[in-house]
């Protein structure tokens, strides 16, 4: 029977609303808890709407302040405006489902894409609604969304995206899954480690699969073996394996532009910085909205997304819940080693979440909680959320995407510092100590951790802080400065309570008082915690931002193989980078050398590689012209380090001392500022072959200059060259030096530390009580050392060939009292106690 087309009525075009607040006002909200937009949500949407055409905007709202609704309304607004496709990225499948559930409650229709399947696909394809999916679906090497070029992307939990994006650019070759491939790659780099005297240590990781040790393969060694590495990777058919196929798609033609790490468990291949700007999602014409519940640190956004967005951060008290923070190691009846046991006593009869940075750290809690594998985490979180008992849930390296508000969990332990979520962060933190690079990322994770059991102003709970690294990090002023002011106040209150409690029982009782809603505790918290509604916290570390800008420009050129431009970016900024952080400068020097090698400037390349290692010995050294013999390797490490910077990688020894030697040590004559003198003393330590650094410059705490010898003795120097003849070493100066000595003890576990002021031989003030071991060393003494060193280097270079260079250095350094023990003993020193008695 023919269809009667007359009965069909053409649908009339419906006017699509653009203003996100109007969209909300026209929704048929189903969730009874939602009556209207909150003040901060409305402010955020109005601000965004006024600059909706900006390509990069970050919206910062506290946990519990309703950022999901803001993101979904902005997404629908762009769909309505452009009639194009819009994506909404979540950090996990669980959060996609949670966002879908919230959208239904708001009365918003959305599409989702998870596990390779769409729900409400036509809404997205017909450009009627955004598609909510995961970062994995958007960024994996075979993503379907590469072909679709969305007009906009909303990045939810943008603060957690950095390690997610890194994961997509990381090829992990697990030993258990790729036994033969692992063995072939391991053997490929054995020769390099044997030639630099690390052959035995390297071999050990092959015999112990569970060993936590790892080796960084320097780019020059990777380049030397790159063709063979590519061949065996291709033969392994990684594109066919689910564990490797997605990262392989990104990296298969860029292996020579990556870093390589080898441990007993796996081999990791990943770029030095993530080249996200090469994704089409970050091209011009695409709008990006970054939703974050923690920090607005610009360097973190830049490192994660390669963009420096406009920031919308309406002030809100949502998420600023009541917290009692307990720090057991501060209590006078405890010590740093007891803090885990105290925490276990506090939580033994309470339901508690325990956040740790690694499965290795999680083992310390195995006596009170079961440790779950990665595959079981989602299920365990769900069970824990519903539990009414005193269960304990330990989560390793999970600081986002977990919401346990209200009675679902009111007690949490944050155990140790969340300093690394992947191998390259581990290397940055543990080996290179790139504190400025990592500060914002760590701060973000710390704030995320505090938010796991907190949702709103009416919420309350107890947070226990354990682990030396975490407590030390929280007490450093530069770190604390970038935390939200509300949290900083709570930490200060927690410090007071933890220090002043008369016993460990008092700490346990204080937790119970908070949880039992004791009136004295509630009033105490209200009196001591204020909320500033006038302005939002600003978290801009200008030094870190400058470093991030350099690295983004570098990786954009480097990933395109524009080596000359990449080298120019690093070279032009190197002096300033070294001033901001010598450790970061060393990392940049390494990649500058690699760029020089790619453009065939071998001499400059070797100099850069050598300078990188000399500044930070944990950066592997370039191969010398003469490989060390067994007798060479028996010499002090100090001698081998000097040998490395004198070696020119040719068959002849250069007869000139290092070209920057005199320039770097010029202000030992007393003509420099305190900062210039500190840097000169750092260089002097480096030229002497010690591990030499400026902790106060790198960490914001610790001594001005620190020399570390191979036998784990440290010279801890405070530069006071700006003091005059008529001034004195004040009580505050001595207290600062004591604090820095303790910092060195805590960080390095050294037993022998020689503390000294570098300055005039003037007495301490009458109110000061100097320790007997505190010395004063005149700057002139270091000038004399530099002169002896200069003469020694000239003698060494004039009588050496590559094969006898290490032995000649040893003999002449020994003769000139430049080896560590004699060097320190020969320095003219005067104790502050002596100066006080004069």
PDB file of N, CA, C and O in Angstrom, residues 5-13:
ATOM      1  N   UNK A   5       2.121  10.477   2.141  1.00  0.00           N
ATOM      2  CA  UNK A   5       3.077  11.476   2.614  1.00  0.00           C
ATOM      3  C   UNK A   5       2.396  12.714   3.174  1.00  0.00           C
ATOM      4  O   UNK A   5       2.992  13.494   3.914  1.00  0.00           O
ATOM      5  N   UNK A   6       1.117  12.916   2.853  1.00  0.00           N
ATOM      6  CA  UNK A   6       0.428  14.109   3.335  1.00  0.00           C
ATOM      7  C   UNK A   6       0.271  14.111   4.854  1.00  0.00           C
ATOM      8  O   UNK A   6       0.084  15.166   5.473  1.00  0.00           O
ATOM      9  N   UNK A   7       0.328  12.917   5.454  1.00  0.00           N
ATOM     10  CA  UNK A   7       0.119  12.867   6.912  1.00  0.00           C
ATOM     11  C   UNK A   7       1.377  13.254   7.695  1.00  0.00           C
ATOM     12  O   UNK A   7       1.340  13.433   8.910  1.00  0.00           O
ATOM     13  N   UNK A   8       2.551  13.338   6.980  1.00  0.00           N
ATOM     14  CA  UNK A   8       3.792  13.735   7.671  1.00  0.00           C
ATOM     15  C   UNK A   8       3.881  15.247   7.748  1.00  0.00           C
ATOM     16  O   UNK A   8       3.668  15.948   6.755  1.00  0.00           O
ATOM     17  N   UNK A   9       4.204  15.737   8.925  1.00  0.00           N
ATOM     18  CA  UNK A   9       4.386  17.181   9.124  1.00  0.00           C
ATOM     19  C   UNK A   9       5.878  17.478   9.278  1.00  0.00           C
ATOM     20  O   UNK A   9       6.519  16.953  10.206  1.00  0.00           O
ATOM     21  N   UNK A  10       6.447  18.264   8.390  1.00  0.00           N
ATOM     22  CA  UNK A  10       7.882  18.575   8.509  1.00  0.00           C
ATOM     23  C   UNK A  10       8.167  19.212   9.865  1.00  0.00           C
ATOM     24  O   UNK A  10       7.417  20.064  10.338  1.00  0.00           O
ATOM     25  N   UNK A  11       9.249  18.734  10.499  1.00  0.00           N
ATOM     26  CA  UNK A  11       9.615  19.310  11.802  1.00  0.00           C
ATOM     27  C   UNK A  11      10.104  20.741  11.623  1.00  0.00           C
ATOM     28  O   UNK A  11      10.798  21.064  10.663  1.00  0.00           O
ATOM     29  N   UNK A  12       9.687  21.587  12.548  1.00  0.00           N
ATOM     30  CA  UNK A  12      10.096  22.985  12.480  1.00  0.00           C
ATOM     31  C   UNK A  12      11.452  23.153  13.161  1.00  0.00           C
ATOM     32  O   UNK A  12      11.704  22.537  14.201  1.00  0.00           O
ATOM     33  N   UNK A  13      12.317  23.955  12.565  1.00  0.00           N
ATOM     34  CA  UNK A  13      13.622  24.174  13.200  1.00  0.00           C
ATOM     35  C   UNK A  13      13.441  24.781  14.591  1.00  0.00           C
ATOM     36  O   UNK A  13      12.626  25.683  14.776  1.00  0.00           O
TER      37      UNK A  13
END
